[in-house]
């Protein structure tokens, strides 16, 4: 099971789907990392990646926030589609999900 935790400027992905070697969940995470890095934010994002885990935290000033919101919203939509199509493999938690209080990743 892949668990995805999203808030406004942070993404954490943990686990393995056990479904496909080339998981779409990983590609969404790496695409977001590439987009944030290419955007040239004043403060570089924090990106951590390893076997079965990925974390990205981005920082934006007022002018950059709208671009960052758009990037995160696109990736959020992608994860929700994956979760809807493959509920046994992908679970998405957002900042408003009650489960976050119990399972929120360490920062």
mmCIF file of C-alpha atoms in Angstrom:
data_model
loop_
_atom_site.group_PDB
_atom_site.id
_atom_site.type_symbol
_atom_site.label_atom_id
_atom_site.label_comp_id
_atom_site.label_asym_id
_atom_site.label_seq_id
_atom_site.Cartn_x
_atom_site.Cartn_y
_atom_site.Cartn_z
ATOM 1 C CA UNK A 1 0.000 0.000 0.000
ATOM 2 C CA UNK A 2 1.235 3.455 -0.876
ATOM 3 C CA UNK A 3 0.223 6.222 1.492
ATOM 4 C CA UNK A 4 0.365 9.791 0.268
ATOM 5 C CA UNK A 5 0.176 12.733 2.642
ATOM 6 C CA UNK A 6 -0.337 16.187 1.136
ATOM 7 C CA UNK A 7 -0.695 19.612 2.593
ATOM 8 C CA UNK A 8 -0.333 22.984 0.934
ATOM 9 C CA UNK A 9 3.434 22.879 0.423
ATOM 10 C CA UNK A 10 4.569 19.394 1.432
ATOM 11 C CA UNK A 11 4.253 15.895 0.017
ATOM 12 C CA UNK A 12 5.215 12.612 1.661
ATOM 13 C CA UNK A 13 4.843 9.263 -0.090
ATOM 14 C CA UNK A 14 5.515 6.000 1.744
ATOM 15 C CA UNK A 15 5.247 2.335 0.891
ATOM 16 C CA UNK A 16 5.072 0.122 -2.151
ATOM 17 C CA UNK A 17 2.037 -0.748 -4.233
ATOM 18 C CA UNK A 18 3.235 -4.262 -4.926
ATOM 19 C CA UNK A 19 1.349 -3.832 -8.185
ATOM 20 C CA UNK A 20 3.759 -2.538 -10.778
ATOM 21 C CA UNK A 21 7.451 -1.999 -10.892
ATOM 22 C CA UNK A 22 6.936 1.398 -12.511
ATOM 23 C CA UNK A 23 4.400 3.013 -10.211
ATOM 24 C CA UNK A 24 2.582 6.153 -11.265
ATOM 25 C CA UNK A 25 2.702 7.324 -7.641
ATOM 26 C CA UNK A 26 6.472 7.650 -7.843
ATOM 27 C CA UNK A 27 6.314 9.492 -11.145
ATOM 28 C CA UNK A 28 3.907 12.055 -9.713
ATOM 29 C CA UNK A 29 6.279 12.695 -6.804
ATOM 30 C CA UNK A 30 9.324 13.058 -9.042
ATOM 31 C CA UNK A 31 7.415 15.257 -11.501
ATOM 32 C CA UNK A 32 6.429 17.591 -8.670
ATOM 33 C CA UNK A 33 10.028 17.738 -7.454
ATOM 34 C CA UNK A 34 11.234 18.600 -10.956
ATOM 35 C CA UNK A 35 8.562 21.281 -11.423
ATOM 36 C CA UNK A 36 9.324 22.921 -8.074
ATOM 37 C CA UNK A 37 13.071 22.912 -8.761
ATOM 38 C CA UNK A 38 12.558 24.299 -12.281
ATOM 39 C CA UNK A 39 10.343 27.093 -10.924
ATOM 40 C CA UNK A 40 13.393 28.690 -9.339
ATOM 41 C CA UNK A 41 11.898 29.456 -5.944
ATOM 42 C CA UNK A 42 13.948 31.781 -3.763
ATOM 43 C CA UNK A 43 14.281 29.035 -1.149
ATOM 44 C CA UNK A 44 15.144 25.615 -2.602
ATOM 45 C CA UNK A 45 12.801 22.742 -1.716
ATOM 46 C CA UNK A 46 13.768 19.974 0.688
ATOM 47 C CA UNK A 47 13.719 16.670 -1.186
ATOM 48 C CA UNK A 48 14.421 13.301 0.405
ATOM 49 C CA UNK A 49 14.113 10.060 -1.509
ATOM 50 C CA UNK A 50 14.845 6.436 -0.706
ATOM 51 C CA UNK A 51 13.435 2.967 -1.101
ATOM 52 C CA UNK A 52 9.733 3.179 -0.334
ATOM 53 C CA UNK A 53 9.748 6.808 0.739
ATOM 54 C CA UNK A 54 9.781 10.292 -0.740
ATOM 55 C CA UNK A 55 9.396 13.676 0.906
ATOM 56 C CA UNK A 56 9.264 17.126 -0.628
ATOM 57 C CA UNK A 57 8.727 20.350 1.252
ATOM 58 C CA UNK A 58 8.598 23.602 -0.685
ATOM 59 C CA UNK A 59 8.811 27.168 0.544
ATOM 60 C CA UNK A 60 7.345 30.164 -1.271
ATOM 61 C CA UNK A 61 7.027 33.840 -0.665
ATOM 62 C CA UNK A 62 3.774 35.633 -1.438
ATOM 63 C CA UNK A 63 4.473 36.032 -5.143
ATOM 64 C CA UNK A 64 5.556 32.413 -5.610
ATOM 65 C CA UNK A 65 2.688 30.836 -3.687
ATOM 66 C CA UNK A 66 0.171 30.865 -6.549
ATOM 67 C CA UNK A 67 2.550 28.917 -8.804
ATOM 68 C CA UNK A 68 3.317 26.475 -6.021
ATOM 69 C CA UNK A 69 -0.405 26.011 -5.281
ATOM 70 C CA UNK A 70 -1.019 25.141 -8.935
ATOM 71 C CA UNK A 71 1.766 22.556 -8.988
ATOM 72 C CA UNK A 72 0.564 20.893 -5.805
ATOM 73 C CA UNK A 73 -3.080 20.937 -6.911
ATOM 74 C CA UNK A 74 -2.203 19.160 -10.164
ATOM 75 C CA UNK A 75 -0.273 16.447 -8.336
ATOM 76 C CA UNK A 76 -3.018 16.194 -5.700
ATOM 77 C CA UNK A 77 -5.537 15.517 -8.504
ATOM 78 C CA UNK A 78 -3.242 12.823 -9.905
ATOM 79 C CA UNK A 79 -2.979 11.044 -6.565
ATOM 80 C CA UNK A 80 -6.735 11.230 -6.045
ATOM 81 C CA UNK A 81 -7.273 9.625 -9.464
ATOM 82 C CA UNK A 82 -4.826 6.839 -8.593
ATOM 83 C CA UNK A 83 -6.529 6.288 -5.262
ATOM 84 C CA UNK A 84 -9.961 6.145 -6.885
ATOM 85 C CA UNK A 85 -8.815 3.704 -9.553
ATOM 86 C CA UNK A 86 -6.581 1.561 -7.322
ATOM 87 C CA UNK A 87 -7.953 1.856 -3.774
ATOM 88 C CA UNK A 88 -6.204 -1.338 -2.647
ATOM 89 C CA UNK A 89 -2.825 0.141 -3.601
ATOM 90 C CA UNK A 90 -2.939 3.923 -3.037
ATOM 91 C CA UNK A 91 -4.378 5.898 -0.141
ATOM 92 C CA UNK A 92 -4.316 9.702 -0.109
ATOM 93 C CA UNK A 93 -4.435 11.745 3.068
ATOM 94 C CA UNK A 94 -4.827 15.517 2.867
ATOM 95 C CA UNK A 95 -4.521 18.279 5.394
ATOM 96 C CA UNK A 96 -8.275 18.116 6.109
ATOM 97 C CA UNK A 97 -8.450 14.330 6.520
ATOM 98 C CA UNK A 98 -9.154 13.279 10.115
ATOM 99 C CA UNK A 99 -6.703 10.381 9.739
ATOM 100 C CA UNK A 100 -3.812 12.841 9.513
ATOM 101 C CA UNK A 101 -3.844 13.466 13.226
ATOM 102 C CA UNK A 102 -2.852 9.839 13.752
ATOM 103 C CA UNK A 103 -0.657 9.223 10.723
ATOM 104 C CA UNK A 104 0.946 12.527 9.829
ATOM 105 C CA UNK A 105 4.565 11.942 8.779
ATOM 106 C CA UNK A 106 7.361 13.452 10.804
ATOM 107 C CA UNK A 107 8.778 16.642 9.338
#
